[in-house]
mmCIF file of C-alpha atoms and ligand atoms in Angstrom:
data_model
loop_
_atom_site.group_PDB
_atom_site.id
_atom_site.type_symbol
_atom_site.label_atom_id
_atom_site.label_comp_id
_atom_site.label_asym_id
_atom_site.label_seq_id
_atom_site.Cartn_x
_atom_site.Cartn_y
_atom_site.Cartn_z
ATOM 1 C CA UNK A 1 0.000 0.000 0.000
ATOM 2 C CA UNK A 2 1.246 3.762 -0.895
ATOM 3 C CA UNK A 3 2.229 5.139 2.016
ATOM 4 C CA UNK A 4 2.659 8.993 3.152
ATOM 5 C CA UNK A 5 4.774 10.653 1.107
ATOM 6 C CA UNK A 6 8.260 10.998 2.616
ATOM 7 C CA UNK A 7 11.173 13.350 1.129
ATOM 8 C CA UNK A 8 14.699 12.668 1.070
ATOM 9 C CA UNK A 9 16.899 15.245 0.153
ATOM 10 C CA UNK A 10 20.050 14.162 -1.764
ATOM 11 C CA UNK A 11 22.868 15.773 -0.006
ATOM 12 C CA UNK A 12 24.629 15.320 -3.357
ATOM 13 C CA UNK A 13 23.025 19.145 -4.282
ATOM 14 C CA UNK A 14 24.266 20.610 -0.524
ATOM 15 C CA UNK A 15 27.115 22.678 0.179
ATOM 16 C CA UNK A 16 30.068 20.216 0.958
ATOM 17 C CA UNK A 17 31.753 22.695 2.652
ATOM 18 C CA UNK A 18 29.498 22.647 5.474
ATOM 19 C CA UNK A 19 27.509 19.144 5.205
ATOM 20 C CA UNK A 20 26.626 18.507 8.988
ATOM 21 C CA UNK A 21 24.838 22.081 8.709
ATOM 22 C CA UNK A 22 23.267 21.215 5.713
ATOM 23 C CA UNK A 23 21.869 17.872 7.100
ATOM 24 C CA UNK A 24 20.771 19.535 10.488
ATOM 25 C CA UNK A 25 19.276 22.132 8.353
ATOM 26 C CA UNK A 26 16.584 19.954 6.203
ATOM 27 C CA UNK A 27 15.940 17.852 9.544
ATOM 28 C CA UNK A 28 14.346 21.534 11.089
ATOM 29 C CA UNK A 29 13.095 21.639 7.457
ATOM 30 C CA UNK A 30 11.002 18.309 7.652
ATOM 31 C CA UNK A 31 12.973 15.885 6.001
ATOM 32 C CA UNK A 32 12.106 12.740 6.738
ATOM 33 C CA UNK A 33 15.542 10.478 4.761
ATOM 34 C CA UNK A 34 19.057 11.832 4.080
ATOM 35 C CA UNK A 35 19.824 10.194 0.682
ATOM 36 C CA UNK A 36 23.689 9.966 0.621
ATOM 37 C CA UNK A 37 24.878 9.262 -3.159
ATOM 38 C CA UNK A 38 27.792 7.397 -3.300
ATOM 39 C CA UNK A 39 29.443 7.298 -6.720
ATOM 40 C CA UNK A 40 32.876 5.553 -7.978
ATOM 41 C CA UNK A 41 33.512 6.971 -11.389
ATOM 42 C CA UNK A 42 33.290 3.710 -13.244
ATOM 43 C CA UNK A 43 29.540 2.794 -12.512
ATOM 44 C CA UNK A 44 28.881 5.718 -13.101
ATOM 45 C CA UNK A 45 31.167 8.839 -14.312
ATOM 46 C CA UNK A 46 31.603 10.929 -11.373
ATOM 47 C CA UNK A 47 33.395 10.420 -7.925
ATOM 48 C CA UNK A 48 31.466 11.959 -4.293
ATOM 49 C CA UNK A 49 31.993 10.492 -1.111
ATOM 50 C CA UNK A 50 32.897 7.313 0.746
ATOM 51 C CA UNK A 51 31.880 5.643 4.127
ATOM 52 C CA UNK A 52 34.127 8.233 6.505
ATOM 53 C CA UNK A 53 32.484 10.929 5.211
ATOM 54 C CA UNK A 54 28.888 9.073 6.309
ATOM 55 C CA UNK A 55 30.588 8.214 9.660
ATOM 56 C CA UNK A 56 31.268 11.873 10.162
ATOM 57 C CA UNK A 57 28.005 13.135 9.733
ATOM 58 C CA UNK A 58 26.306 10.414 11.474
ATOM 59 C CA UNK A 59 26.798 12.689 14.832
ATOM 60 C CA UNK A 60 24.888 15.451 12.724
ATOM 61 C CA UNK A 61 21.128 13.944 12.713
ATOM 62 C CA UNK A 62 18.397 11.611 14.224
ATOM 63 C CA UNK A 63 17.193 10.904 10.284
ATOM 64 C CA UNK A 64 17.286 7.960 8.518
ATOM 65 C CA UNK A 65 20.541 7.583 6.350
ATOM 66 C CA UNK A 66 19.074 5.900 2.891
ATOM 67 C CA UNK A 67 22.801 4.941 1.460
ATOM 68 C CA UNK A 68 22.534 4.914 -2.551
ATOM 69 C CA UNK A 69 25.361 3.073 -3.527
ATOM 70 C CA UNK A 70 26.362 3.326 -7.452
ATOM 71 C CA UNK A 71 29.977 1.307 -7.226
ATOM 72 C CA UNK A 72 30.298 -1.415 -8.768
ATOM 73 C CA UNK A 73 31.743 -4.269 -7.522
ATOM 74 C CA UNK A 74 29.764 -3.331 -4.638
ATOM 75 C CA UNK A 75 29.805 -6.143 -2.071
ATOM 76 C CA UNK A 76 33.693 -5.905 -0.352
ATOM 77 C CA UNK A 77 32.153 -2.088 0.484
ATOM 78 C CA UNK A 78 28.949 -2.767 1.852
ATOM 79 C CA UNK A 79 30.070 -3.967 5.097
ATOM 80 C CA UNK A 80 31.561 -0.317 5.550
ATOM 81 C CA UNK A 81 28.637 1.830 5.127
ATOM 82 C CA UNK A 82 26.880 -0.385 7.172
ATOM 83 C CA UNK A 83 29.839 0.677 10.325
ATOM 84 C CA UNK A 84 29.393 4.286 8.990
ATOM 85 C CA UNK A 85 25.500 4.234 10.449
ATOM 86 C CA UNK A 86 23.600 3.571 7.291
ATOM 87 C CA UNK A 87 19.959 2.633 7.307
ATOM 88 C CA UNK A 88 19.162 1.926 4.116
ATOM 89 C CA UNK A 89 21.471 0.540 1.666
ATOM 90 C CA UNK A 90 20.342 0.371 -1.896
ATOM 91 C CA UNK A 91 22.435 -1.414 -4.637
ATOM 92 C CA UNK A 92 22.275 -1.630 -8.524
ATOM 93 C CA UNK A 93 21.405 -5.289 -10.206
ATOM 94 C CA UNK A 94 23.882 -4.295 -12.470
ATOM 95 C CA UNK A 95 26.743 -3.518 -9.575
ATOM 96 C CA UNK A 96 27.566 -7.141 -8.933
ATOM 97 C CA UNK A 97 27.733 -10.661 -10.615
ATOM 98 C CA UNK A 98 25.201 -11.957 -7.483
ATOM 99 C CA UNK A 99 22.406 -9.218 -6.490
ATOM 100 C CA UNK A 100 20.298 -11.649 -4.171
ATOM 101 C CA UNK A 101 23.845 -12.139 -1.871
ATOM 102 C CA UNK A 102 24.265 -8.808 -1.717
ATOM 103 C CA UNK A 103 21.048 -7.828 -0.332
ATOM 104 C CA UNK A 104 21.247 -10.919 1.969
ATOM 105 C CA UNK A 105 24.906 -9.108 2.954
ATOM 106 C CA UNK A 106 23.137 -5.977 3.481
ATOM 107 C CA UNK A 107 20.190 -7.923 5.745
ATOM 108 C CA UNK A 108 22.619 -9.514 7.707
ATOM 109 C CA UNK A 109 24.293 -6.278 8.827
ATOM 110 C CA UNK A 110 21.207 -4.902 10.491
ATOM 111 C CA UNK A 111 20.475 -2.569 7.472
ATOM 112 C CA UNK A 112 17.689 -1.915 4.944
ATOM 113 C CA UNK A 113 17.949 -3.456 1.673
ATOM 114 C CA UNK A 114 17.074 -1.423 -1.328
ATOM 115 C CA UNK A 115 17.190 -2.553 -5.113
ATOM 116 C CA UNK A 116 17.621 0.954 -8.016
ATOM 117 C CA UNK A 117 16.930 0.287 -11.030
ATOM 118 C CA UNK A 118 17.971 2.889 -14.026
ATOM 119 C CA UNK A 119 15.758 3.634 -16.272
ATOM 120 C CA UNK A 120 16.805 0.942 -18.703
ATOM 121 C CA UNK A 121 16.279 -1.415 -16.238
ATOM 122 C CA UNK A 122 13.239 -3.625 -16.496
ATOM 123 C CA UNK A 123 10.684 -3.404 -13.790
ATOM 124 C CA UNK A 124 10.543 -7.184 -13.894
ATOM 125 C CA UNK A 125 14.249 -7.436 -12.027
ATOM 126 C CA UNK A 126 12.336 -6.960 -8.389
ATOM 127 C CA UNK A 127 10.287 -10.209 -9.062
ATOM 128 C CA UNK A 128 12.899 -12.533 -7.666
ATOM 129 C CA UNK A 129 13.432 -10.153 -4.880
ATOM 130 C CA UNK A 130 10.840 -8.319 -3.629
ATOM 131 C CA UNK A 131 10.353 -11.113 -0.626
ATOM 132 C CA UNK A 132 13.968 -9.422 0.468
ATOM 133 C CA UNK A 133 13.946 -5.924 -0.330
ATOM 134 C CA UNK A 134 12.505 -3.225 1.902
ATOM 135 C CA UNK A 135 12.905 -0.659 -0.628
ATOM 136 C CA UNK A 136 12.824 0.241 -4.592
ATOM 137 C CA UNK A 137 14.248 2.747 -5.956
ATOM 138 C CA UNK A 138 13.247 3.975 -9.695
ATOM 139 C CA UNK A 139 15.928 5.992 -10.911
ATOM 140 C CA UNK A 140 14.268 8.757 -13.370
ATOM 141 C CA UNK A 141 17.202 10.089 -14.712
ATOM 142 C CA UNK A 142 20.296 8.271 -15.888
ATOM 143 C CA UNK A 143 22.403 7.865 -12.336
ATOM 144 C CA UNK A 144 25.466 10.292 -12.188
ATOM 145 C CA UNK A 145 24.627 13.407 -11.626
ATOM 146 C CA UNK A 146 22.316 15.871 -10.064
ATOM 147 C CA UNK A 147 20.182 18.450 -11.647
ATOM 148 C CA UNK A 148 18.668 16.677 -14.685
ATOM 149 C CA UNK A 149 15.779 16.364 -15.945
ATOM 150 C CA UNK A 150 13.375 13.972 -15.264
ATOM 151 C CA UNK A 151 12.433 11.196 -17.879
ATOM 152 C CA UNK A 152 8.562 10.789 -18.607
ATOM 153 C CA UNK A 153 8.842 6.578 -19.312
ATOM 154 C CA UNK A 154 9.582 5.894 -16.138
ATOM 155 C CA UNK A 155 6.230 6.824 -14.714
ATOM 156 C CA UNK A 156 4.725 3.610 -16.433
ATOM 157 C CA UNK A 157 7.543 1.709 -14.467
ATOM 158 C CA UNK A 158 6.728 3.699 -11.100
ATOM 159 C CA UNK A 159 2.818 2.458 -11.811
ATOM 160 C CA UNK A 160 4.427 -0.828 -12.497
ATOM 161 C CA UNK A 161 6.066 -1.647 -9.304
ATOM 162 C CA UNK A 162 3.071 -0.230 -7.081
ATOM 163 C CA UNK A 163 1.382 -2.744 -8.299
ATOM 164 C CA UNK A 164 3.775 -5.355 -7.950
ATOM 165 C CA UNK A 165 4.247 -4.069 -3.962
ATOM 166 C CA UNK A 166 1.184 -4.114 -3.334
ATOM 167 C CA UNK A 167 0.265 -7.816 -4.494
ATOM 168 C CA UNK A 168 3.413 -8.749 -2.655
ATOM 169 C CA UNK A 169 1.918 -7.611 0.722
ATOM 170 C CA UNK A 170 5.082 -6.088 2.230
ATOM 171 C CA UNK A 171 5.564 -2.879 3.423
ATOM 172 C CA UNK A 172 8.192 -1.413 0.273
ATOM 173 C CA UNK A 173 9.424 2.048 0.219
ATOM 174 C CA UNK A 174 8.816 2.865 -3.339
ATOM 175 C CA UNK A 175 11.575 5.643 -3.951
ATOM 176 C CA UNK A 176 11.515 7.887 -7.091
ATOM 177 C CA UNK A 177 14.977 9.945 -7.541
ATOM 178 C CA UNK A 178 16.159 12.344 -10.515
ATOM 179 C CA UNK A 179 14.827 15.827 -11.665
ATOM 180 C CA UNK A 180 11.884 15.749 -8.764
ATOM 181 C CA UNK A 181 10.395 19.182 -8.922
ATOM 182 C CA UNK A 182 6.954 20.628 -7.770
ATOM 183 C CA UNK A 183 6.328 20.582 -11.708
ATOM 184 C CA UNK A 184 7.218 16.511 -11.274
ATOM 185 C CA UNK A 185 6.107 15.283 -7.933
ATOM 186 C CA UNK A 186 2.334 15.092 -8.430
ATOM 187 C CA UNK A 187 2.421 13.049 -11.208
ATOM 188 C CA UNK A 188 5.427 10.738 -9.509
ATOM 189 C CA UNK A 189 2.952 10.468 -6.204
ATOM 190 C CA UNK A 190 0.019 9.699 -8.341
ATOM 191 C CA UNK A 191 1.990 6.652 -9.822
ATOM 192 C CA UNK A 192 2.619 5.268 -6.656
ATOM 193 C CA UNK A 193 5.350 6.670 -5.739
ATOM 194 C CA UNK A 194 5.639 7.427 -1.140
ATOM 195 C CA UNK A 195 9.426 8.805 -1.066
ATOM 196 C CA UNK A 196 10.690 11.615 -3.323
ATOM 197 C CA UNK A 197 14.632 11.926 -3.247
ATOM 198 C CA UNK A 198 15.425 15.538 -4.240
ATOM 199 C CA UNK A 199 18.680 17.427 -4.353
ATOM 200 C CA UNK A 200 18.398 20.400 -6.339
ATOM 201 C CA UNK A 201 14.711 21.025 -5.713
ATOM 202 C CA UNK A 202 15.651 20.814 -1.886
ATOM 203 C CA UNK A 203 18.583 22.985 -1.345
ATOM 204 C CA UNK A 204 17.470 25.916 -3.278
ATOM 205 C CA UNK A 205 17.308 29.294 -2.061
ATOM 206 C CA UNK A 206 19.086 28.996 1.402
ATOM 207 C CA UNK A 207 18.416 27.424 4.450
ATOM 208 C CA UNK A 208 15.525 29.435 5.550
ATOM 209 C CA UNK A 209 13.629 28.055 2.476
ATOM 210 C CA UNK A 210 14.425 24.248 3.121
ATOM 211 C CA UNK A 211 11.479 24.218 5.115
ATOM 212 C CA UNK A 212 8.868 25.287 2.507
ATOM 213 C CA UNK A 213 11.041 23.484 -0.552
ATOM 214 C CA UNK A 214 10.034 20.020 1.454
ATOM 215 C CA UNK A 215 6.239 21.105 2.295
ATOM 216 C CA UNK A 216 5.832 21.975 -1.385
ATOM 217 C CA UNK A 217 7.205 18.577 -3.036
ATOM 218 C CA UNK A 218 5.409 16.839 -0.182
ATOM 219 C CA UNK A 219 2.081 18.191 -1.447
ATOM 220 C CA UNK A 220 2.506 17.776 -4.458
ATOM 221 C CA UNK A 221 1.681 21.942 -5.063
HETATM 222 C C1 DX5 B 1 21.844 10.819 -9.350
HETATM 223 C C2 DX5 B 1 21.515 10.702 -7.897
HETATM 224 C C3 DX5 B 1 20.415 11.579 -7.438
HETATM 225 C C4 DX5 B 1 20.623 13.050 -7.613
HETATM 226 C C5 DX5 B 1 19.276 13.710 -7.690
HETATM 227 O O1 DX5 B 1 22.706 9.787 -9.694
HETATM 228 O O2 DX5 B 1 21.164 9.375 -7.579
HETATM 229 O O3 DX5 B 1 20.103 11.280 -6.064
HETATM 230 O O4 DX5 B 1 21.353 13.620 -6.563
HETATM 231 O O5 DX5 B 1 19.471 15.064 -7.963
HETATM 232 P P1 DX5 B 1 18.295 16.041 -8.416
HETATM 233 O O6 DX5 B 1 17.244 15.984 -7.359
HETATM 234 O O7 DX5 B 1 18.994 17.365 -8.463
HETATM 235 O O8 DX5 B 1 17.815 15.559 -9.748
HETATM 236 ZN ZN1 ZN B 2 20.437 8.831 -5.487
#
């Protein structure tokens, strides 16, 4: 079932200068995830952070920290992000020869598993794993980069695995993330979507406007 709609804003678009700030700043703003993109420049072709810099701002927040991991091979540093105080750890099918192991790795180190899927990715690759995932994320942009914009197709695929959650029963974040704007997010909730990771959209305008950049993508308005 579609739950409440729940942001997470991808630190990926804060100031790095001053992250913990940043982090404490969307928490007083109503964020309800911190999505932490992690990206090795051969998955995908840029470089951000790695698990010390999540350790450091663990200190910095009482949120969730939904771990978006685009390295590939993944497994030998899952086990790491786990120590750092992620939550949620969400892989790529493509980031390893052996998906279902490594979301059994990330189960048996206390942690969320999530399964992202580009948007050449089938929807059908969560059917042998959606009795193990707690969380799908539907990448709507190519993975990479922030501030793109968001690709229409993938609102049949967001439709697509609603349905699939909800005739599995189990209680499945369904995460949209990639060019989510107020222009965007209505039509992204209305497909079934209950967790909007947004970078740009969030830290726009300076801190004092966090606040109302989350209300308005939560409401779709
Ligand atoms: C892209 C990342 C996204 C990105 C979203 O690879 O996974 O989380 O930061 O950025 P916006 O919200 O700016 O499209
Ligand atoms: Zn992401």
């Amino acid at each position: 079932m579609q739950q409440a709609v729940r942001i997470a804003p991808s630190i990926l678009a804060a100031d790095f200068s001053r992250l913990g700030e940043e982090i404490r700043a969307v928490e007083a703003g109503g964020a309800d995830y911190i999505h932490i993109d992690v990206m090795d420049g051969h998955f995908v072709p840029n470089l951000t952070i790695g698990a010390g810099v999540v350790k450091a701002l663990r200190p910095h927040t009482a949120l969730p920290f939904d771990v978006h991991l685009m390295i590939s091979p993944v497994d030998a540093f899952v086990a790491g992000f786990a120590e750092a105080g992620a939550n949620i750890i969400t892989v790529h099918p493509e980031a390893g020869p052996h998906v279902h192991r490594t979301v059994q790795l990330i189960r048996s180190l206390g942690c969320k598993p999530g399964l992202a899927l580009n948007p050449g990715t089938p929807a059908e690759v969560v059917d042998n794993l959606i009795d193990s995932i707690d969380l799908i994320l539907v990448m709507s942009v190519n993975p990479g980069f922030g501030g793109q914009s968001f690709i229409d197709s993938q609102l049949a695929k967001i439709g697509a695995i609603r349905r699939k959650i909800d005739a599995s029963g189990r209680a499945i974040d369904l995460e949209v993330d990639g060019g989510i704007t107020t222009k965007t997010a209505p039509s992204v909730i209305a497909a079934g979507a209950d967790v909007l990771v947004a970078g740009t959209a969030t830290f726009t305008g300076g801190a004092a406007q966090y606040g109302r950049n989350i209300a308005a993508l939560r409401s779709g308005r």
